[in-house]
Short mmCIF file of C-alpha atoms and ligand atoms in Angstrom, two decimals:
data_model
loop_
_atom_site.label_atom_id
_atom_site.label_comp_id
_atom_site.label_asym_id
_atom_site.label_seq_id
_atom_site.Cartn_x
_atom_site.Cartn_y
_atom_site.Cartn_z
CA MET A 1 -40.66 20.95 18.46
CA LYS A 2 -37.18 21.06 19.93
CA THR A 3 -34.81 18.28 20.96
CA GLN A 4 -31.10 17.64 21.43
CA VAL A 5 -30.52 15.01 18.72
CA VAL A 6 -32.81 14.29 15.76
CA ILE A 7 -32.29 10.72 14.61
CA ILE A 8 -33.37 10.13 11.02
CA GLY A 9 -34.23 6.45 10.52
CA GLY A 10 -35.76 3.95 12.93
CA GLY A 11 -33.70 0.93 11.85
CA PRO A 12 -31.21 -0.74 14.19
CA SER A 13 -28.65 2.12 14.06
CA GLY A 14 -31.15 4.85 14.90
CA LEU A 15 -32.94 2.89 17.60
CA LEU A 16 -29.72 1.72 19.29
CA LEU A 17 -28.25 5.22 19.28
CA GLY A 18 -31.51 6.61 20.68
CA GLN A 19 -31.57 4.08 23.48
CA LEU A 20 -27.92 4.61 24.43
CA LEU A 21 -28.38 8.39 24.49
CA HIS A 22 -31.49 7.90 26.62
CA THR A 23 -29.34 6.18 29.30
CA ARG A 24 -27.37 9.46 29.57
CA GLY A 25 -30.49 11.62 29.69
CA ILE A 26 -29.90 13.01 26.18
CA LYS A 27 -33.18 13.78 24.41
CA THR A 28 -33.84 12.43 20.93
CA VAL A 29 -36.65 12.28 18.37
CA VAL A 30 -36.59 9.39 15.87
CA LEU A 31 -38.14 10.01 12.44
CA GLU A 32 -39.00 6.81 10.50
CA ARG A 33 -40.30 6.78 6.94
CA LYS A 34 -42.15 3.46 7.32
CA THR A 35 -44.33 1.82 9.98
CA LYS A 36 -42.99 -0.27 12.84
CA ASP A 37 -44.51 -3.44 11.32
CA TYR A 38 -42.82 -2.73 8.02
CA VAL A 39 -39.41 -2.34 9.67
CA LEU A 40 -39.95 -5.54 11.69
CA GLY A 41 -41.03 -7.42 8.55
CA ARG A 42 -37.62 -6.99 6.89
CA ILE A 43 -35.54 -10.16 7.27
CA ARG A 44 -31.90 -9.14 7.35
CA ALA A 45 -28.80 -9.93 9.39
CA GLY A 46 -28.52 -12.84 11.82
CA VAL A 47 -25.06 -12.84 13.41
CA LEU A 48 -24.07 -10.39 16.14
CA GLU A 49 -20.51 -9.56 17.21
CA GLN A 50 -19.76 -9.24 20.93
CA GLY A 51 -19.43 -5.47 20.45
CA LEU A 52 -23.09 -5.24 19.45
CA VAL A 53 -24.10 -7.58 22.27
CA ARG A 54 -22.28 -5.26 24.71
CA LEU A 55 -24.01 -2.19 23.26
CA MET A 56 -27.39 -3.89 23.66
CA GLU A 57 -26.45 -4.61 27.30
CA GLN A 58 -25.38 -0.99 27.79
CA ALA A 59 -28.72 0.12 26.34
CA GLY A 60 -30.54 -2.19 28.79
CA CYS A 61 -31.96 -4.25 25.93
CA ALA A 62 -30.06 -7.55 26.10
CA GLU A 63 -32.27 -9.70 28.31
CA ARG A 64 -34.06 -11.57 25.52
CA LEU A 65 -30.90 -11.69 23.42
CA HIS A 66 -29.13 -13.61 26.20
CA ALA A 67 -32.14 -15.85 26.85
CA GLU A 68 -32.95 -16.69 23.22
CA GLY A 69 -29.73 -16.03 21.24
CA PHE A 70 -27.32 -18.82 20.36
CA PRO A 71 -23.59 -18.34 20.93
CA HIS A 72 -21.62 -19.92 18.06
CA ASP A 73 -18.01 -20.92 18.73
CA GLY A 74 -17.08 -21.45 15.10
CA THR A 75 -18.24 -21.74 11.50
CA LEU A 76 -17.96 -24.29 8.70
CA ILE A 77 -16.55 -23.55 5.26
CA SER A 78 -16.97 -25.92 2.35
CA TYR A 79 -15.75 -26.17 -1.23
CA GLY A 80 -17.19 -29.00 -3.23
CA ASP A 81 -17.50 -31.92 -0.82
CA GLU A 82 -14.61 -30.73 1.40
CA MET A 83 -15.56 -29.00 4.63
CA PHE A 84 -13.46 -27.54 7.41
CA ARG A 85 -14.14 -25.52 10.53
CA VAL A 86 -12.78 -22.25 11.88
CA ASP A 87 -13.02 -22.19 15.67
CA PHE A 88 -13.45 -18.60 16.89
CA THR A 89 -13.28 -19.38 20.59
CA GLU A 90 -10.11 -21.43 20.23
CA HIS A 91 -8.34 -18.83 18.08
CA VAL A 92 -9.49 -15.53 19.60
CA GLY A 93 -11.45 -16.50 22.71
CA THR A 94 -14.78 -15.04 21.57
CA PRO A 95 -17.94 -16.53 20.07
CA VAL A 96 -20.54 -14.70 17.95
CA MET A 97 -24.24 -14.59 18.79
CA VAL A 98 -26.94 -15.84 16.43
CA TYR A 99 -29.93 -13.53 17.01
CA GLY A 100 -31.88 -11.92 14.18
CA GLN A 101 -31.80 -8.22 13.30
CA THR A 102 -35.60 -8.36 13.49
CA GLU A 103 -35.37 -9.36 17.14
CA VAL A 104 -32.73 -6.70 17.91
CA THR A 105 -35.04 -4.10 16.38
CA ARG A 106 -38.08 -5.47 18.24
CA ASP A 107 -36.21 -5.22 21.59
CA LEU A 108 -35.09 -1.67 20.83
CA TYR A 109 -38.62 -0.56 19.87
CA ALA A 110 -39.94 -2.07 23.13
CA ALA A 111 -37.32 -0.17 25.15
CA ARG A 112 -38.06 3.11 23.36
CA GLU A 113 -41.76 2.71 23.99
CA ALA A 114 -41.14 1.83 27.66
CA ALA A 115 -39.01 4.98 27.98
CA ASP A 116 -41.79 7.04 26.38
CA ALA A 117 -39.23 8.47 23.96
CA PRO A 118 -40.72 10.03 20.81
CA ILE A 119 -40.70 8.22 17.48
CA VAL A 120 -42.62 9.54 14.49
CA TYR A 121 -43.60 6.96 11.83
CA ASN A 122 -44.65 7.49 8.21
CA VAL A 123 -42.61 10.66 7.78
CA ASP A 124 -42.27 12.06 4.24
CA ASP A 125 -40.18 14.81 2.71
CA VAL A 126 -37.49 14.83 5.40
CA VAL A 127 -35.11 17.76 4.80
CA ILE A 128 -32.05 18.61 6.88
CA HIS A 129 -31.42 22.37 7.16
CA ASP A 130 -28.30 24.30 8.19
CA ALA A 131 -26.31 21.24 9.28
CA ASP A 132 -23.15 23.27 8.71
CA GLY A 133 -24.35 26.09 10.98
CA ASP A 134 -25.02 26.43 14.72
CA ALA A 135 -28.79 26.05 14.64
CA PRO A 136 -29.78 23.11 12.45
CA PHE A 137 -33.36 21.93 12.05
CA VAL A 138 -35.23 19.18 10.27
CA THR A 139 -38.52 19.53 8.42
CA TYR A 140 -40.85 16.69 7.41
CA ALA A 141 -44.50 15.91 6.85
CA VAL A 142 -46.86 13.25 8.17
CA ASP A 143 -50.06 12.73 6.16
CA GLY A 144 -49.35 16.00 4.39
CA VAL A 145 -49.08 17.97 7.65
CA PRO A 146 -45.72 19.77 7.81
CA ALA A 147 -43.57 19.78 10.95
CA ARG A 148 -40.22 21.21 12.07
CA ILE A 149 -37.79 20.16 14.81
CA GLU A 150 -34.93 22.32 16.04
CA CYS A 151 -31.95 20.47 17.46
CA ALA A 152 -28.23 20.58 18.29
CA PHE A 153 -27.22 17.52 16.27
CA ILE A 154 -28.60 15.23 13.58
CA ALA A 155 -27.80 11.53 13.33
CA GLY A 156 -28.32 10.26 9.77
CA CYS A 157 -29.29 6.63 10.41
CA ASP A 158 -31.56 6.37 7.36
CA GLY A 159 -29.87 3.58 5.43
CA PHE A 160 -28.41 3.53 1.93
CA HIS A 161 -31.41 5.21 0.26
CA GLY A 162 -31.94 7.88 2.91
CA VAL A 163 -31.61 11.66 2.62
CA SER A 164 -28.79 12.24 5.11
CA ARG A 165 -25.81 11.25 2.97
CA LYS A 166 -27.12 13.27 0.02
CA THR A 167 -27.38 16.35 2.25
CA ILE A 168 -23.57 16.49 2.38
CA PRO A 169 -22.49 18.61 -0.62
CA GLU A 170 -20.88 16.67 -3.44
CA SER A 171 -17.83 18.89 -3.21
CA VAL A 172 -17.19 17.55 0.30
CA ARG A 173 -18.33 13.95 -0.22
CA GLN A 174 -16.06 11.25 -1.61
CA GLU A 175 -17.71 7.93 -2.49
CA TYR A 176 -16.02 4.57 -3.09
CA GLU A 177 -18.01 1.74 -4.62
CA LYS A 178 -17.72 -1.77 -5.98
CA VAL A 179 -20.79 -3.50 -7.38
CA TYR A 180 -20.63 -7.32 -7.63
CA PRO A 181 -22.06 -9.08 -10.69
CA PHE A 182 -24.48 -11.27 -8.68
CA GLY A 183 -27.00 -11.23 -5.83
CA TRP A 184 -28.18 -13.47 -3.01
CA LEU A 185 -31.54 -15.20 -3.04
CA GLY A 186 -32.51 -15.76 0.60
CA VAL A 187 -35.26 -17.87 2.14
CA LEU A 188 -36.59 -18.31 5.64
CA SER A 189 -38.18 -21.66 6.47
CA GLU A 190 -39.69 -23.19 9.58
CA THR A 191 -37.36 -26.18 9.50
CA PRO A 192 -34.50 -27.24 11.79
CA PRO A 193 -31.10 -25.91 10.56
CA VAL A 194 -29.09 -28.42 8.53
CA ASN A 195 -26.14 -28.07 10.91
CA HIS A 196 -25.76 -26.56 14.38
CA GLU A 197 -23.19 -24.15 12.89
CA LEU A 198 -23.34 -21.93 9.78
CA ILE A 199 -21.97 -23.35 6.53
CA TYR A 200 -20.41 -20.98 3.97
CA ALA A 201 -20.20 -23.00 0.74
CA ASN A 202 -18.14 -22.36 -2.39
CA SER A 203 -19.39 -24.63 -5.15
CA PRO A 204 -18.98 -24.78 -8.93
CA ARG A 205 -22.65 -23.70 -9.13
CA GLY A 206 -22.04 -20.65 -6.97
CA PHE A 207 -22.05 -19.67 -3.32
CA ALA A 208 -24.50 -20.94 -0.69
CA LEU A 209 -24.96 -20.14 2.98
CA CYS A 210 -26.80 -22.23 5.55
CA SER A 211 -27.76 -20.08 8.51
CA MET A 212 -30.47 -20.04 11.13
CA ARG A 213 -32.51 -17.97 13.54
CA ASN A 214 -33.32 -20.72 16.06
CA ALA A 215 -33.75 -24.51 16.41
CA GLN A 216 -36.90 -24.44 14.26
CA LEU A 217 -36.17 -21.56 11.90
CA SER A 218 -33.56 -21.73 9.15
CA ARG A 219 -32.18 -19.05 6.86
CA TYR A 220 -30.56 -20.13 3.59
CA TYR A 221 -29.03 -18.14 0.76
CA ILE A 222 -27.79 -19.00 -2.73
CA GLN A 223 -25.84 -16.80 -5.12
CA CYS A 224 -28.06 -15.81 -8.07
CA SER A 225 -27.74 -13.62 -11.12
CA LEU A 226 -28.61 -9.93 -10.88
CA ASP A 227 -31.53 -10.20 -13.28
CA ASP A 228 -33.06 -13.16 -11.43
CA HIS A 229 -36.46 -12.83 -9.73
CA VAL A 230 -38.02 -14.64 -6.74
CA ASP A 231 -40.91 -15.75 -8.98
CA ASN A 232 -38.39 -17.87 -10.91
CA TRP A 233 -37.78 -19.94 -7.79
CA SER A 234 -40.37 -22.40 -6.52
CA ASP A 235 -39.59 -23.77 -3.06
CA ASP A 236 -38.60 -27.11 -4.62
CA ALA A 237 -36.26 -25.44 -7.12
CA PHE A 238 -34.58 -23.54 -4.29
CA TRP A 239 -34.01 -26.66 -2.16
CA GLU A 240 -32.69 -28.65 -5.12
CA GLU A 241 -30.22 -25.90 -5.99
CA LEU A 242 -29.10 -25.48 -2.38
CA LYS A 243 -28.47 -29.25 -2.10
CA ARG A 244 -26.24 -29.16 -5.18
CA ARG A 245 -24.05 -26.45 -3.61
CA ILE A 246 -23.33 -27.98 -0.18
CA PRO A 247 -21.38 -31.17 0.70
CA ALA A 248 -23.36 -34.36 -0.04
CA ASP A 249 -23.63 -35.43 3.62
CA GLN A 250 -25.12 -32.03 4.50
CA ALA A 251 -27.50 -32.16 1.52
CA ASP A 252 -28.69 -35.58 2.71
CA ALA A 253 -29.38 -34.17 6.17
CA LEU A 254 -31.22 -31.07 4.90
CA VAL A 255 -34.82 -30.84 6.07
CA THR A 256 -36.90 -28.90 3.56
CA GLY A 257 -40.30 -27.26 3.95
CA PRO A 258 -42.33 -24.27 2.81
CA CYS A 259 -40.39 -21.02 2.49
CA ILE A 260 -42.08 -18.28 4.52
CA GLU A 261 -39.99 -15.49 3.01
CA LYS A 262 -38.00 -15.21 -0.20
CA SER A 263 -36.06 -12.19 -1.39
CA ILE A 264 -33.12 -11.18 -3.58
CA ALA A 265 -30.47 -8.67 -2.51
CA PRO A 266 -27.74 -7.30 -4.77
CA LEU A 267 -24.15 -7.24 -3.42
CA ARG A 268 -22.26 -4.02 -3.08
CA SER A 269 -19.26 -2.50 -1.28
CA PHE A 270 -19.70 1.23 -0.66
CA VAL A 271 -18.13 3.85 1.61
CA THR A 272 -18.70 7.58 1.79
CA GLU A 273 -16.19 9.94 3.39
CA PRO A 274 -16.35 11.91 5.64
CA MET A 275 -19.08 10.57 7.91
CA ARG A 276 -19.61 14.00 9.46
CA TRP A 277 -20.60 17.32 8.00
CA GLY A 278 -21.00 20.10 10.57
CA ARG A 279 -23.67 18.92 12.97
CA LEU A 280 -24.76 15.98 10.82
CA PHE A 281 -23.30 12.52 11.50
CA LEU A 282 -23.85 9.49 9.25
CA CYS A 283 -24.25 6.10 10.90
CA GLY A 284 -24.60 2.58 9.50
CA ASP A 285 -25.88 1.87 5.99
CA ALA A 286 -26.33 5.61 5.39
CA ALA A 287 -22.52 5.78 5.15
CA HIS A 288 -21.42 2.33 4.03
CA ILE A 289 -22.56 -1.00 2.63
CA VAL A 290 -20.73 -4.33 2.67
CA PRO A 291 -21.57 -7.46 0.70
CA PRO A 292 -23.27 -9.75 3.25
CA THR A 293 -20.64 -12.55 3.25
CA GLY A 294 -19.33 -12.48 6.82
CA ALA A 295 -22.33 -10.65 8.35
CA LYS A 296 -20.61 -7.31 8.84
CA GLY A 297 -23.42 -4.89 7.81
CA LEU A 298 -25.33 -4.62 11.05
CA ASN A 299 -22.18 -5.05 13.14
CA THR A 300 -20.39 -2.18 11.41
CA ALA A 301 -23.46 0.00 11.93
CA ALA A 302 -23.12 -0.85 15.64
CA SER A 303 -19.50 0.31 15.86
CA ASP A 304 -20.49 3.66 14.29
CA VAL A 305 -23.23 3.97 16.91
CA HIS A 306 -20.65 3.31 19.62
CA TYR A 307 -18.29 6.08 18.43
CA LEU A 308 -21.12 8.58 17.94
CA PHE A 309 -22.63 7.75 21.32
CA GLU A 310 -19.24 8.28 23.01
CA GLY A 311 -18.76 11.58 21.19
CA LEU A 312 -22.21 12.96 21.99
CA SER A 313 -22.08 11.77 25.62
CA GLU A 314 -18.71 13.47 26.10
CA PHE A 315 -20.11 16.66 24.58
CA TYR A 316 -23.11 16.74 26.90
CA ALA A 317 -21.28 15.53 30.03
CA LYS A 318 -18.06 17.55 29.74
CA GLY A 319 -18.67 20.12 27.03
CA SER A 320 -15.81 18.57 25.04
CA SER A 321 -16.17 18.20 21.28
CA ASP A 322 -13.11 15.92 20.94
CA GLY A 323 -15.26 12.81 20.49
CA ILE A 324 -17.51 14.30 17.85
CA ASP A 325 -14.55 15.88 16.06
CA THR A 326 -12.83 12.50 15.72
CA TYR A 327 -16.04 10.51 15.02
CA SER A 328 -15.62 10.24 11.27
CA GLU A 329 -11.95 9.28 11.45
CA LYS A 330 -12.46 6.62 14.15
CA ALA A 331 -15.57 5.12 12.54
CA LEU A 332 -13.99 5.00 9.06
CA ALA A 333 -10.81 3.32 10.32
CA ARG A 334 -12.92 0.38 11.46
CA VAL A 335 -15.36 0.53 8.51
CA TRP A 336 -12.55 0.04 5.97
CA LYS A 337 -11.33 -3.08 7.78
CA ALA A 338 -14.84 -4.55 7.71
CA GLU A 339 -15.01 -3.62 4.01
CA ARG A 340 -11.74 -5.46 3.39
CA PHE A 341 -12.88 -8.58 5.24
CA SER A 342 -16.28 -8.70 3.50
CA TRP A 343 -14.67 -8.13 0.08
CA TRP A 344 -12.07 -10.87 0.73
CA PHE A 345 -14.65 -13.41 1.98
CA THR A 346 -17.00 -12.58 -0.91
CA SER A 347 -14.17 -12.94 -3.45
CA MET A 348 -13.09 -16.29 -2.05
CA MET A 349 -16.56 -17.84 -1.93
CA HIS A 350 -18.43 -16.76 -5.11
CA ARG A 351 -18.36 -17.64 -8.80
CA PHE A 352 -17.71 -14.53 -10.90
CA PRO A 353 -18.95 -14.46 -14.51
CA ASP A 354 -15.50 -13.54 -15.86
CA GLN A 355 -13.49 -15.89 -13.62
CA THR A 356 -10.53 -17.45 -15.44
CA PRO A 357 -9.04 -20.90 -14.65
CA PHE A 358 -6.24 -18.97 -12.92
CA ASP A 359 -8.74 -17.10 -10.72
CA LEU A 360 -10.36 -20.41 -9.76
CA LYS A 361 -6.97 -21.84 -8.74
CA MET A 362 -6.39 -18.75 -6.59
CA GLN A 363 -9.73 -19.35 -4.81
CA VAL A 364 -8.82 -22.93 -4.03
CA ALA A 365 -5.36 -21.88 -2.83
CA ASP A 366 -6.98 -19.25 -0.59
CA LEU A 367 -9.42 -21.84 0.80
CA GLU A 368 -6.72 -24.46 1.38
CA PHE A 369 -4.43 -21.93 3.03
CA LEU A 370 -7.28 -21.06 5.37
CA ARG A 371 -7.98 -24.75 5.99
CA ASP A 372 -4.32 -25.56 6.80
CA SER A 373 -2.89 -22.43 8.42
CA VAL A 374 -3.48 -21.62 12.07
CA SER A 375 -2.49 -18.00 11.48
CA ALA A 376 -4.92 -17.64 8.55
CA GLN A 377 -7.71 -19.10 10.70
CA LYS A 378 -6.77 -16.76 13.52
CA ALA A 379 -6.95 -13.76 11.18
CA MET A 380 -10.32 -14.87 9.87
CA ALA A 381 -11.66 -15.51 13.39
CA GLU A 382 -10.41 -12.10 14.55
CA ASN A 383 -12.33 -10.38 11.76
CA TYR A 384 -15.43 -12.59 11.93
CA VAL A 385 -16.03 -12.04 15.64
CA GLY A 386 -15.36 -8.34 15.09
CA LEU A 387 -12.34 -6.08 15.44
CA PRO A 388 -12.21 -4.26 18.79
CA TYR A 389 -13.78 -0.87 19.48
P1 FAD B 401 -31.45 0.37 7.87
O1 FAD B 401 -31.70 -0.94 8.52
O2 FAD B 401 -31.54 0.47 6.40
O3 FAD B 401 -32.44 1.40 8.54
C1 FAD B 401 -32.65 2.68 8.02
C2 FAD B 401 -34.03 3.14 8.38
O4 FAD B 401 -34.21 4.46 7.90
C3 FAD B 401 -35.11 2.29 7.73
O5 FAD B 401 -36.02 1.85 8.69
C4 FAD B 401 -35.74 3.22 6.68
O6 FAD B 401 -37.11 2.95 6.50
C5 FAD B 401 -35.48 4.57 7.31
N1 FAD B 401 -35.41 5.67 6.33
C6 FAD B 401 -34.90 5.69 5.09
N2 FAD B 401 -35.00 6.88 4.52
C7 FAD B 401 -35.61 7.68 5.43
C8 FAD B 401 -36.01 9.02 5.43
N3 FAD B 401 -35.81 9.81 4.38
N4 FAD B 401 -36.61 9.51 6.53
C9 FAD B 401 -36.82 8.72 7.62
N5 FAD B 401 -36.48 7.44 7.67
C10 FAD B 401 -35.87 6.92 6.59
N6 FAD B 401 -26.37 -7.60 6.96
C11 FAD B 401 -25.87 -8.72 7.44
O7 FAD B 401 -24.94 -8.64 8.26
N7 FAD B 401 -26.40 -9.93 7.08
C12 FAD B 401 -27.45 -10.03 6.20
O8 FAD B 401 -27.91 -11.12 5.89
C13 FAD B 401 -27.98 -8.87 5.66
N8 FAD B 401 -29.00 -8.91 4.77
C14 FAD B 401 -29.45 -7.75 4.24
C15 FAD B 401 -30.48 -7.75 3.29
C16 FAD B 401 -30.94 -6.57 2.71
C17 FAD B 401 -32.05 -6.61 1.68
C18 FAD B 401 -30.36 -5.33 3.11
C19 FAD B 401 -30.86 -4.03 2.52
C20 FAD B 401 -29.36 -5.32 4.08
C21 FAD B 401 -28.89 -6.52 4.64
N9 FAD B 401 -27.88 -6.53 5.59
C22 FAD B 401 -27.39 -7.66 6.10
C23 FAD B 401 -27.30 -5.33 6.09
C24 FAD B 401 -27.90 -4.92 7.43
O9 FAD B 401 -29.22 -5.33 7.49
C25 FAD B 401 -27.73 -3.45 7.54
O10 FAD B 401 -26.35 -3.17 7.62
C26 FAD B 401 -28.46 -2.82 8.72
O11 FAD B 401 -29.85 -2.90 8.54
C27 FAD B 401 -28.04 -1.36 8.89
O12 FAD B 401 -28.87 -0.74 9.79
P2 FAD B 401 -29.22 0.80 9.63
O13 FAD B 401 -30.11 1.12 10.80
O14 FAD B 401 -27.97 1.57 9.45
O15 FAD B 401 -30.00 0.93 8.27
C1 DHB B 402 -26.62 -14.43 7.84
C2 DHB B 402 -26.30 -13.55 6.86
C3 DHB B 402 -24.98 -13.39 6.49
O1 DHB B 402 -24.65 -12.51 5.55
C4 DHB B 402 -23.97 -14.09 7.11
O2 DHB B 402 -22.71 -13.91 6.70
C5 DHB B 402 -24.29 -14.95 8.11
C6 DHB B 402 -25.62 -15.12 8.48
C7 DHB B 402 -28.03 -14.63 8.22
O3 DHB B 402 -28.90 -13.93 7.69
O4 DHB B 402 -28.31 -15.49 9.05
#
C-alpha cells in the first residue's frame, strides 16, 4: 500500500487531522489499535474551545455539534460553601461548547466513512521505519497478517502509550514530567446536571467537579487517592462524598441515580520535545498530557492538529516546507501555555498530601484574588476558552 500521510491512532487527533487533510485532497490511511466501538466507549473530555469547534466546521463535521452542543458563557468555582462565577463571554467575548469527546469522535468516524477514506482497526505491532530518511514506511499486522504502507509523512496521533513518541531516539527526545499524588474518580449518570454551568469545587475533603453532557446526562468527578479502585465506590458512597465537597445549596439540589460508567484516571503533566523527527510528527496525547482540571487535553490536541494541517497543506499546495519545519516550535509554544494553565488550576483546586498550613493559605488567597480581581478573571477566561491559534 502507498499513501501520502499515514496517521497512527484513530482517536480525536488522528481522525480530525485525516478529515481536514481530506478536504484538501491529501490521501491518508488511519491505523487504529482498537475497534471503533472501543474508542467510542471511552468517556473522556467534555468541553470544547472555539478553536476546536472551528476545526470541526472546517472539516465539515460540526452540524450535530451546533445542534446538540451547549454553549457555556461562564463557570462556577467554589471553596467550602463560597461560590463565585467567572464569565467568559463578558471578559473575553467567547463561550466554550459542552459536547463530549465521544460525540466528536463519532462525528469524525461518520465523516471518514462517508468519504470512503481508509481506516484499519485492530492493528498490532505498528513500527515506523526510516522516519529520518526520504522514504519512510510503516509496518503492522492485523490478525497476524503483516502489512506495509509507504508514505511521505507520518502523523503520530497514538496517545500517551503509543509507539510514535518512542520512535524518536532518546538522544533527540527531551521529556518533562510532573506526576500528581492523586487521581480523579469520574462517573456518568443519567440525571439532570446539578447546575446549568460547571462547578469546580475546592473542599477540605478534596477537589470535585460537576459537569455534564446534556440536560439528562451528568458527569461528576472527585479527587481520589492513587491507590483507590472503582470497586471501593458504590454509587451511594460516590454521591455522599460528592455532596460533602460542593456548597450545601448545590448538594441539596443534586439529583442522584445509577452511575452508568465509573473510572479512575491519574493526573500528570508531560511534554516531549521536539514534536517532529524527520518525517514523523507527534500530535495530541502522543506528545503531551495535562492534568484534566480546565479541560485542556483534547483542546491542545486540536491546536497541534491545526498547525500540522496547515504545514502539510502548504507543502502539498505550494511545495513549501516552512509550515512543517516550524510545526514543533509553534505547537510547543501553545502547549506550554496550556500546561501552565492546567498546572495552576490543578494546584489551586486540589488537596495535596504534603500541603502545609501555609500552602492552604496560598490556595485561599489565589481563590479570593480570582474572585475579586477583574484582571485575574480575565486571565482565567482567556486561558479557559483557549489561547488563539
Ligand atoms: P487518544 O484519544 O489517546 O487517541 C489515541 C488513539 O491511538 C487511541 O484510539 C489508541 O487506541 C490508538 N493507539 C495507541 N497506540 C497505538 C498503536 N501502537 N497503533 C495504532 N493505534 C494506537 N481531557 C479533558 O480535557 N477532559 C477530560 O475529562 C479528560 N479525561 C480523560 C480521561 C482519561 C482516562 C484519559 C486517558 C484522557 C482524558 N482526557 C481528558 C484527555 C483527552 O481525552 C485527550 O487529550 C484526548 O483523547 C487526546 O486525543 P488523542 O487523539 O491525541 O489521543
Ligand atoms: C470535563 C472534564 C474536565 O477535565 C473539565 O475541566 C471540565 C469538564 C468533563 O468531562 O465534562
